[in-house]
Amino acid sequence: MTMDFADRLERVEPSATLAISNLAAELEADGVDVVDLSVGEPDFPTPENVVEAGKEALDAGHTTYTPSNGIPALKEAIVDKLDGDGLDYSTDEIIVTPGGKQALYETFQALVGDGDEVVLLDPAWVSYEAMAKMAGGDISRVDLSSHGFQLEPALEALGETVSGDTELLVVNSPSNPSGAVFTDAALERVRDLAVDHNVTVISDEIYDAVTYGVEQTSLGSLEGMGDRTVTINGFSKAYSMTGWRLGYLA
C-alpha cells in the first residue's frame, strides 16, 4: 500500500535549521570543535527555581488535562508581563501553546488563506515561510541585509511592498537570525502602513530579553496597533526553557 499525502506537504521543505544542527552534532561526535549557530539554544540551564516549581507541581498531582488555552494562573502572569511591555490584554485574549512555534503556526492557520499575501522581512526565521505556505499564502519579501539588517533604512521598500492586497506582515524584533532590534521610528512606520492598508501584523518577540545596550519596543503597544497585532512570545529564550515547550500568543 502506498500512502497518499496531502498536496500541502509539497509546499514546504525540511528545516534548514535542523539540518545544520544535525550536521553540527555529527561533527561534534567525530571530535570536531564546532561553534554551532544553528538552533537558538541558551547556554545556561533552566533556573533552579523554575525546575523546583515544576517538580512541586508534579508532586502535587498537577498532571491532568488543563484548559486548552492555558491554566488561569499562568495566563494572569502573562498578562502582567505584557502589561510591563505596554500591552493591554485580558486573560481571555491569551492562548498558551506548546512552544512559540506552535503559537505562530496557529496564528498563520487562523489568518492566512489560499492566495493571501504574507510579507516577510529578510533574513527571516526559516519557519515563517513554511508556515505561510502550509496555510496557502504567497510570500513577498523585503530585504534588510543591505541595510545592516535594520528596518528603518528599508522603509521605502516596505512601503512599496505592503498594499491593500497584503493580509499579513511578520515583524521579528529582536530578529532571528540577525539579532537586530528595530527602532521606534521603523515600528511607527509599520503601524502607519498596517493602519492605512488594514494589515494584520505578527510581532514575534521571543527574543525580547536577549538584547545588548538597546531597548526593544513591543509593536502592539503603539497607538492603533493593539487590535491589529498578534504578539508571539514564550519562555524558551529568556528562561532557557527550550525543552519545556511553552509559548503563547496574545
mmCIF file of C-alpha atoms in Angstrom:
data_model
loop_
_atom_site.group_PDB
_atom_site.id
_atom_site.type_symbol
_atom_site.label_atom_id
_atom_site.label_comp_id
_atom_site.label_asym_id
_atom_site.label_seq_id
_atom_site.Cartn_x
_atom_site.Cartn_y
_atom_site.Cartn_z
ATOM 1 C CA MET A 1 0.000 0.000 0.000
ATOM 2 C CA THR A 2 1.225 3.472 -0.907
ATOM 3 C CA MET A 3 0.208 6.264 1.425
ATOM 4 C CA ASP A 4 -1.187 9.337 -0.323
ATOM 5 C CA PHE A 5 -0.034 12.604 1.216
ATOM 6 C CA ALA A 6 -1.861 15.917 1.064
ATOM 7 C CA ASP A 7 -0.695 18.372 -1.591
ATOM 8 C CA ARG A 8 0.193 20.909 1.088
ATOM 9 C CA LEU A 9 3.268 18.872 2.018
ATOM 10 C CA GLU A 10 4.728 19.709 -1.391
ATOM 11 C CA ARG A 11 4.753 23.384 -0.420
ATOM 12 C CA VAL A 12 7.399 23.048 2.295
ATOM 13 C CA GLU A 13 10.961 21.794 2.632
ATOM 14 C CA PRO A 14 12.750 20.243 5.617
ATOM 15 C CA SER A 15 14.019 22.724 8.207
ATOM 16 C CA ALA A 16 17.408 24.172 7.264
ATOM 17 C CA THR A 17 17.990 24.931 10.941
ATOM 18 C CA LEU A 18 17.609 21.295 11.947
ATOM 19 C CA ALA A 19 19.749 20.141 9.027
ATOM 20 C CA ILE A 20 22.634 22.353 10.158
ATOM 21 C CA SER A 21 22.103 21.402 13.797
ATOM 22 C CA ASN A 22 22.218 17.695 12.928
ATOM 23 C CA LEU A 23 25.395 18.215 10.912
ATOM 24 C CA ALA A 24 26.995 20.059 13.828
ATOM 25 C CA ALA A 25 26.061 17.203 16.167
ATOM 26 C CA GLU A 26 27.627 14.668 13.805
ATOM 27 C CA LEU A 27 30.852 16.683 13.609
ATOM 28 C CA GLU A 28 30.991 17.037 17.383
ATOM 29 C CA ALA A 29 30.506 13.279 17.734
ATOM 30 C CA ASP A 30 33.561 12.862 15.497
ATOM 31 C CA GLY A 31 35.597 15.071 17.805
ATOM 32 C CA VAL A 32 35.450 18.258 15.753
ATOM 33 C CA ASP A 33 35.400 21.527 17.730
ATOM 34 C CA VAL A 34 32.205 23.155 16.437
ATOM 35 C CA VAL A 35 30.693 26.575 17.100
ATOM 36 C CA ASP A 36 27.019 25.806 16.465
ATOM 37 C CA LEU A 37 24.999 28.872 15.475
ATOM 38 C CA SER A 38 22.013 26.949 14.122
ATOM 39 C CA VAL A 39 19.472 26.471 16.915
ATOM 40 C CA GLY A 40 18.545 29.315 19.292
ATOM 41 C CA GLU A 41 19.586 27.457 22.429
ATOM 42 C CA PRO A 42 20.651 29.476 25.517
ATOM 43 C CA ASP A 43 23.941 28.345 27.054
ATOM 44 C CA PHE A 44 22.693 28.138 30.642
ATOM 45 C CA PRO A 45 20.387 25.612 32.330
ATOM 46 C CA THR A 46 16.794 26.342 33.255
ATOM 47 C CA PRO A 47 16.934 28.394 36.511
ATOM 48 C CA GLU A 48 16.698 26.253 39.628
ATOM 49 C CA ASN A 49 13.590 27.997 40.966
ATOM 50 C CA VAL A 50 11.765 27.110 37.746
ATOM 51 C CA VAL A 51 12.893 23.493 37.957
ATOM 52 C CA GLU A 52 11.797 23.275 41.601
ATOM 53 C CA ALA A 53 8.397 24.763 40.779
ATOM 54 C CA GLY A 54 7.980 22.142 38.071
ATOM 55 C CA LYS A 55 8.848 19.353 40.484
ATOM 56 C CA GLU A 56 6.428 20.711 43.080
ATOM 57 C CA ALA A 57 3.639 20.832 40.501
ATOM 58 C CA LEU A 58 4.275 17.211 39.558
ATOM 59 C CA ASP A 59 4.400 16.115 43.191
ATOM 60 C CA ALA A 60 1.131 17.954 43.825
ATOM 61 C CA GLY A 61 -0.566 15.936 41.107
ATOM 62 C CA HIS A 62 -0.914 18.686 38.508
ATOM 63 C CA THR A 63 -0.642 16.168 35.683
ATOM 64 C CA THR A 64 -4.190 16.084 34.325
ATOM 65 C CA TYR A 65 -5.774 17.889 31.393
ATOM 66 C CA THR A 66 -5.781 21.669 31.635
ATOM 67 C CA PRO A 67 -7.957 24.248 29.866
ATOM 68 C CA SER A 68 -6.921 24.160 26.212
ATOM 69 C CA ASN A 69 -5.842 27.808 26.247
ATOM 70 C CA GLY A 70 -3.771 27.555 29.451
ATOM 71 C CA ILE A 71 -4.249 27.477 33.208
ATOM 72 C CA PRO A 72 -5.623 30.729 34.702
ATOM 73 C CA ALA A 73 -2.621 31.404 36.964
ATOM 74 C CA LEU A 74 -0.187 31.254 34.050
ATOM 75 C CA LYS A 75 -2.387 33.439 31.863
ATOM 76 C CA GLU A 76 -2.615 36.016 34.645
ATOM 77 C CA ALA A 77 1.180 36.036 34.932
ATOM 78 C CA ILE A 78 1.468 36.509 31.162
ATOM 79 C CA VAL A 79 -0.973 39.432 31.295
ATOM 80 C CA ASP A 80 1.210 41.029 33.981
ATOM 81 C CA LYS A 81 4.330 40.516 31.866
ATOM 82 C CA LEU A 82 2.694 42.031 28.801
ATOM 83 C CA ASP A 83 1.404 44.945 30.860
ATOM 84 C CA GLY A 84 5.021 45.729 31.671
ATOM 85 C CA ASP A 85 5.659 45.880 27.918
ATOM 86 C CA GLY A 86 2.879 48.441 27.455
ATOM 87 C CA LEU A 87 0.362 45.905 26.146
ATOM 88 C CA ASP A 88 -3.224 45.843 27.393
ATOM 89 C CA TYR A 89 -4.575 42.290 27.326
ATOM 90 C CA SER A 90 -7.025 40.318 29.431
ATOM 91 C CA THR A 91 -6.664 36.627 30.236
ATOM 92 C CA ASP A 92 -9.404 35.893 27.682
ATOM 93 C CA GLU A 93 -7.026 37.144 24.983
ATOM 94 C CA ILE A 94 -4.140 34.829 25.922
ATOM 95 C CA ILE A 95 -3.610 31.378 24.417
ATOM 96 C CA VAL A 96 -0.849 29.237 25.897
ATOM 97 C CA THR A 97 0.715 26.830 23.407
ATOM 98 C CA PRO A 98 3.290 24.014 23.340
ATOM 99 C CA GLY A 99 6.072 26.367 22.288
ATOM 100 C CA GLY A 100 6.242 29.685 20.478
ATOM 101 C CA LYS A 101 6.457 27.852 17.159
ATOM 102 C CA GLN A 102 3.025 26.340 17.747
ATOM 103 C CA ALA A 103 1.673 29.802 18.591
ATOM 104 C CA LEU A 104 2.963 31.040 15.240
ATOM 105 C CA TYR A 105 1.555 28.049 13.358
ATOM 106 C CA GLU A 106 -1.893 28.531 14.864
ATOM 107 C CA THR A 107 -1.783 32.239 14.021
ATOM 108 C CA PHE A 108 -0.864 31.591 10.388
ATOM 109 C CA GLN A 109 -3.620 28.994 10.116
ATOM 110 C CA ALA A 110 -6.156 31.416 11.578
ATOM 111 C CA LEU A 111 -5.212 34.445 9.478
ATOM 112 C CA VAL A 112 -3.878 33.232 6.121
ATOM 113 C CA GLY A 113 -5.948 31.654 3.375
ATOM 114 C CA ASP A 114 -5.225 30.434 -0.140
ATOM 115 C CA GLY A 115 -3.554 33.152 -2.189
ATOM 116 C CA ASP A 116 -3.218 35.650 0.667
ATOM 117 C CA GLU A 117 -0.065 37.763 0.603
ATOM 118 C CA VAL A 118 2.323 37.417 3.539
ATOM 119 C CA VAL A 119 5.198 39.916 3.769
ATOM 120 C CA LEU A 120 8.456 38.774 5.377
ATOM 121 C CA LEU A 121 11.494 40.838 6.338
ATOM 122 C CA ASP A 122 14.631 39.049 5.127
ATOM 123 C CA PRO A 123 16.681 37.461 6.510
ATOM 124 C CA ALA A 124 13.773 35.820 8.317
ATOM 125 C CA TRP A 125 13.456 32.779 10.535
ATOM 126 C CA VAL A 126 13.085 29.884 8.120
ATOM 127 C CA SER A 127 9.825 28.559 9.574
ATOM 128 C CA TYR A 128 7.811 31.682 8.683
ATOM 129 C CA GLU A 129 7.910 30.761 5.005
ATOM 130 C CA ALA A 130 6.936 27.159 5.671
ATOM 131 C CA MET A 131 4.018 28.181 7.879
ATOM 132 C CA ALA A 132 2.762 30.715 5.350
ATOM 133 C CA LYS A 133 2.905 28.162 2.547
ATOM 134 C CA MET A 134 1.204 25.491 4.654
ATOM 135 C CA ALA A 135 -1.660 27.956 5.115
ATOM 136 C CA GLY A 136 -1.801 28.566 1.362
ATOM 137 C CA GLY A 137 -0.234 32.024 1.423
ATOM 138 C CA ASP A 138 2.000 33.707 -1.151
ATOM 139 C CA ILE A 139 5.283 35.243 0.041
ATOM 140 C CA SER A 140 6.576 38.748 -0.650
ATOM 141 C CA ARG A 141 9.925 39.834 0.776
ATOM 142 C CA VAL A 142 11.697 42.990 1.865
ATOM 143 C CA ASP A 143 15.483 42.600 2.040
ATOM 144 C CA LEU A 144 17.185 44.133 5.081
ATOM 145 C CA SER A 145 20.620 42.589 4.557
ATOM 146 C CA SER A 146 21.924 45.531 2.541
ATOM 147 C CA HIS A 147 20.848 47.932 5.306
ATOM 148 C CA GLY A 148 22.769 46.426 8.205
ATOM 149 C CA PHE A 149 19.716 44.239 8.912
ATOM 150 C CA GLN A 150 17.822 47.279 10.179
ATOM 151 C CA LEU A 151 14.285 48.043 9.060
ATOM 152 C CA GLU A 152 14.417 51.837 9.118
ATOM 153 C CA PRO A 153 16.641 52.209 6.008
ATOM 154 C CA ALA A 154 14.372 49.746 4.163
ATOM 155 C CA LEU A 155 11.102 51.527 4.922
ATOM 156 C CA GLU A 156 10.740 52.795 1.361
ATOM 157 C CA ALA A 157 10.922 49.230 0.059
ATOM 158 C CA LEU A 158 8.479 48.099 2.733
ATOM 159 C CA GLY A 159 6.065 50.847 1.692
ATOM 160 C CA GLU A 160 6.295 49.684 -1.916
ATOM 161 C CA THR A 161 5.576 46.085 -0.880
ATOM 162 C CA VAL A 162 2.736 46.399 1.620
ATOM 163 C CA SER A 163 -0.591 47.183 -0.054
ATOM 164 C CA GLY A 164 -4.288 46.558 0.153
ATOM 165 C CA ASP A 165 -3.554 43.047 -1.122
ATOM 166 C CA THR A 166 -1.396 42.255 1.915
ATOM 167 C CA GLU A 167 -3.054 40.040 4.504
ATOM 168 C CA LEU A 168 -0.226 39.623 6.989
ATOM 169 C CA LEU A 169 3.124 41.243 7.813
ATOM 170 C CA VAL A 170 5.591 39.430 10.070
ATOM 171 C CA VAL A 171 7.855 41.571 12.264
ATOM 172 C CA ASN A 172 10.504 39.859 14.399
ATOM 173 C CA SER A 173 12.337 42.242 16.734
ATOM 174 C CA PRO A 174 14.836 41.327 18.108
ATOM 175 C CA SER A 175 15.379 39.480 14.868
ATOM 176 C CA ASN A 176 16.259 35.869 14.322
ATOM 177 C CA PRO A 177 18.779 35.403 12.760
ATOM 178 C CA SER A 178 20.337 38.883 12.673
ATOM 179 C CA GLY A 179 19.706 40.000 16.262
ATOM 180 C CA ALA A 180 18.679 43.454 15.025
ATOM 181 C CA VAL A 181 16.306 45.456 17.222
ATOM 182 C CA PHE A 182 14.111 47.725 15.117
ATOM 183 C CA THR A 183 13.883 51.404 16.016
ATOM 184 C CA ASP A 184 10.723 53.070 17.258
ATOM 185 C CA ALA A 185 10.671 55.144 14.062
ATOM 186 C CA ALA A 186 10.646 51.963 11.983
ATOM 187 C CA LEU A 187 7.881 50.414 14.067
ATOM 188 C CA GLU A 188 5.811 53.590 13.802
ATOM 189 C CA ARG A 189 6.055 53.364 10.017
ATOM 190 C CA VAL A 190 4.945 49.723 10.232
ATOM 191 C CA ARG A 191 1.981 50.958 12.264
ATOM 192 C CA ASP A 192 1.108 53.564 9.636
ATOM 193 C CA LEU A 193 1.247 51.018 6.816
ATOM 194 C CA ALA A 194 -0.814 48.499 8.774
ATOM 195 C CA VAL A 195 -3.491 51.066 9.543
ATOM 196 C CA ASP A 196 -3.547 52.550 6.032
ATOM 197 C CA HIS A 197 -3.867 49.155 4.326
ATOM 198 C CA ASN A 198 -5.785 47.284 7.044
ATOM 199 C CA VAL A 199 -2.997 44.740 7.512
ATOM 200 C CA THR A 200 -2.644 42.398 10.479
ATOM 201 C CA VAL A 201 0.869 42.136 11.918
ATOM 202 C CA ILE A 202 2.520 39.263 13.752
ATOM 203 C CA SER A 203 5.022 40.636 16.258
ATOM 204 C CA ASP A 204 7.342 37.764 17.162
ATOM 205 C CA GLU A 205 9.060 38.875 20.371
ATOM 206 C CA ILE A 206 10.543 35.584 21.559
ATOM 207 C CA TYR A 207 13.999 37.195 21.860
ATOM 208 C CA ASP A 208 12.811 40.286 23.745
ATOM 209 C CA ALA A 209 15.080 39.515 26.718
ATOM 210 C CA VAL A 210 18.157 38.951 24.552
ATOM 211 C CA THR A 211 19.266 42.497 23.806
ATOM 212 C CA TYR A 212 22.553 44.293 24.380
ATOM 213 C CA GLY A 213 22.554 48.015 25.095
ATOM 214 C CA VAL A 214 19.283 48.730 23.317
ATOM 215 C CA GLU A 215 15.633 48.665 24.393
ATOM 216 C CA GLN A 216 13.075 46.644 22.461
ATOM 217 C CA THR A 217 9.619 48.155 21.879
ATOM 218 C CA SER A 218 6.599 45.883 21.615
ATOM 219 C CA LEU A 219 4.790 46.720 18.384
ATOM 220 C CA GLY A 220 1.340 46.223 19.881
ATOM 221 C CA SER A 221 1.994 49.000 22.390
ATOM 222 C CA LEU A 222 1.896 51.649 19.655
ATOM 223 C CA GLU A 223 -1.296 53.643 19.228
ATOM 224 C CA GLY A 224 -3.610 51.947 16.751
ATOM 225 C CA MET A 225 -1.832 48.581 16.860
ATOM 226 C CA GLY A 226 -3.498 46.854 19.798
ATOM 227 C CA ASP A 227 -6.330 45.428 17.697
ATOM 228 C CA ARG A 228 -4.274 44.522 14.643
ATOM 229 C CA THR A 229 -1.206 42.905 16.259
ATOM 230 C CA VAL A 230 -0.798 39.292 17.336
ATOM 231 C CA THR A 231 2.040 39.188 19.855
ATOM 232 C CA ILE A 232 4.025 35.944 19.995
ATOM 233 C CA ASN A 233 6.304 35.102 22.909
ATOM 234 C CA GLY A 234 7.364 32.295 25.194
ATOM 235 C CA PHE A 235 9.792 31.107 27.826
ATOM 236 C CA SER A 236 12.421 29.309 25.741
ATOM 237 C CA LYS A 237 14.966 32.068 25.231
ATOM 238 C CA ALA A 238 14.533 34.328 28.270
ATOM 239 C CA TYR A 239 14.459 31.477 30.788
ATOM 240 C CA SER A 240 16.339 28.750 28.884
ATOM 241 C CA MET A 241 13.257 26.530 28.798
ATOM 242 C CA THR A 242 13.529 25.322 25.203
ATOM 243 C CA GLY A 243 12.709 21.714 26.072
ATOM 244 C CA TRP A 244 9.726 22.702 28.212
ATOM 245 C CA ARG A 245 7.847 23.738 25.043
ATOM 246 C CA LEU A 246 5.925 26.665 26.479
ATOM 247 C CA GLY A 247 4.830 29.668 24.449
ATOM 248 C CA TYR A 248 1.831 31.910 23.989
ATOM 249 C CA LEU A 249 0.027 34.306 21.699
ATOM 250 C CA ALA A 250 -1.945 37.405 22.611
#
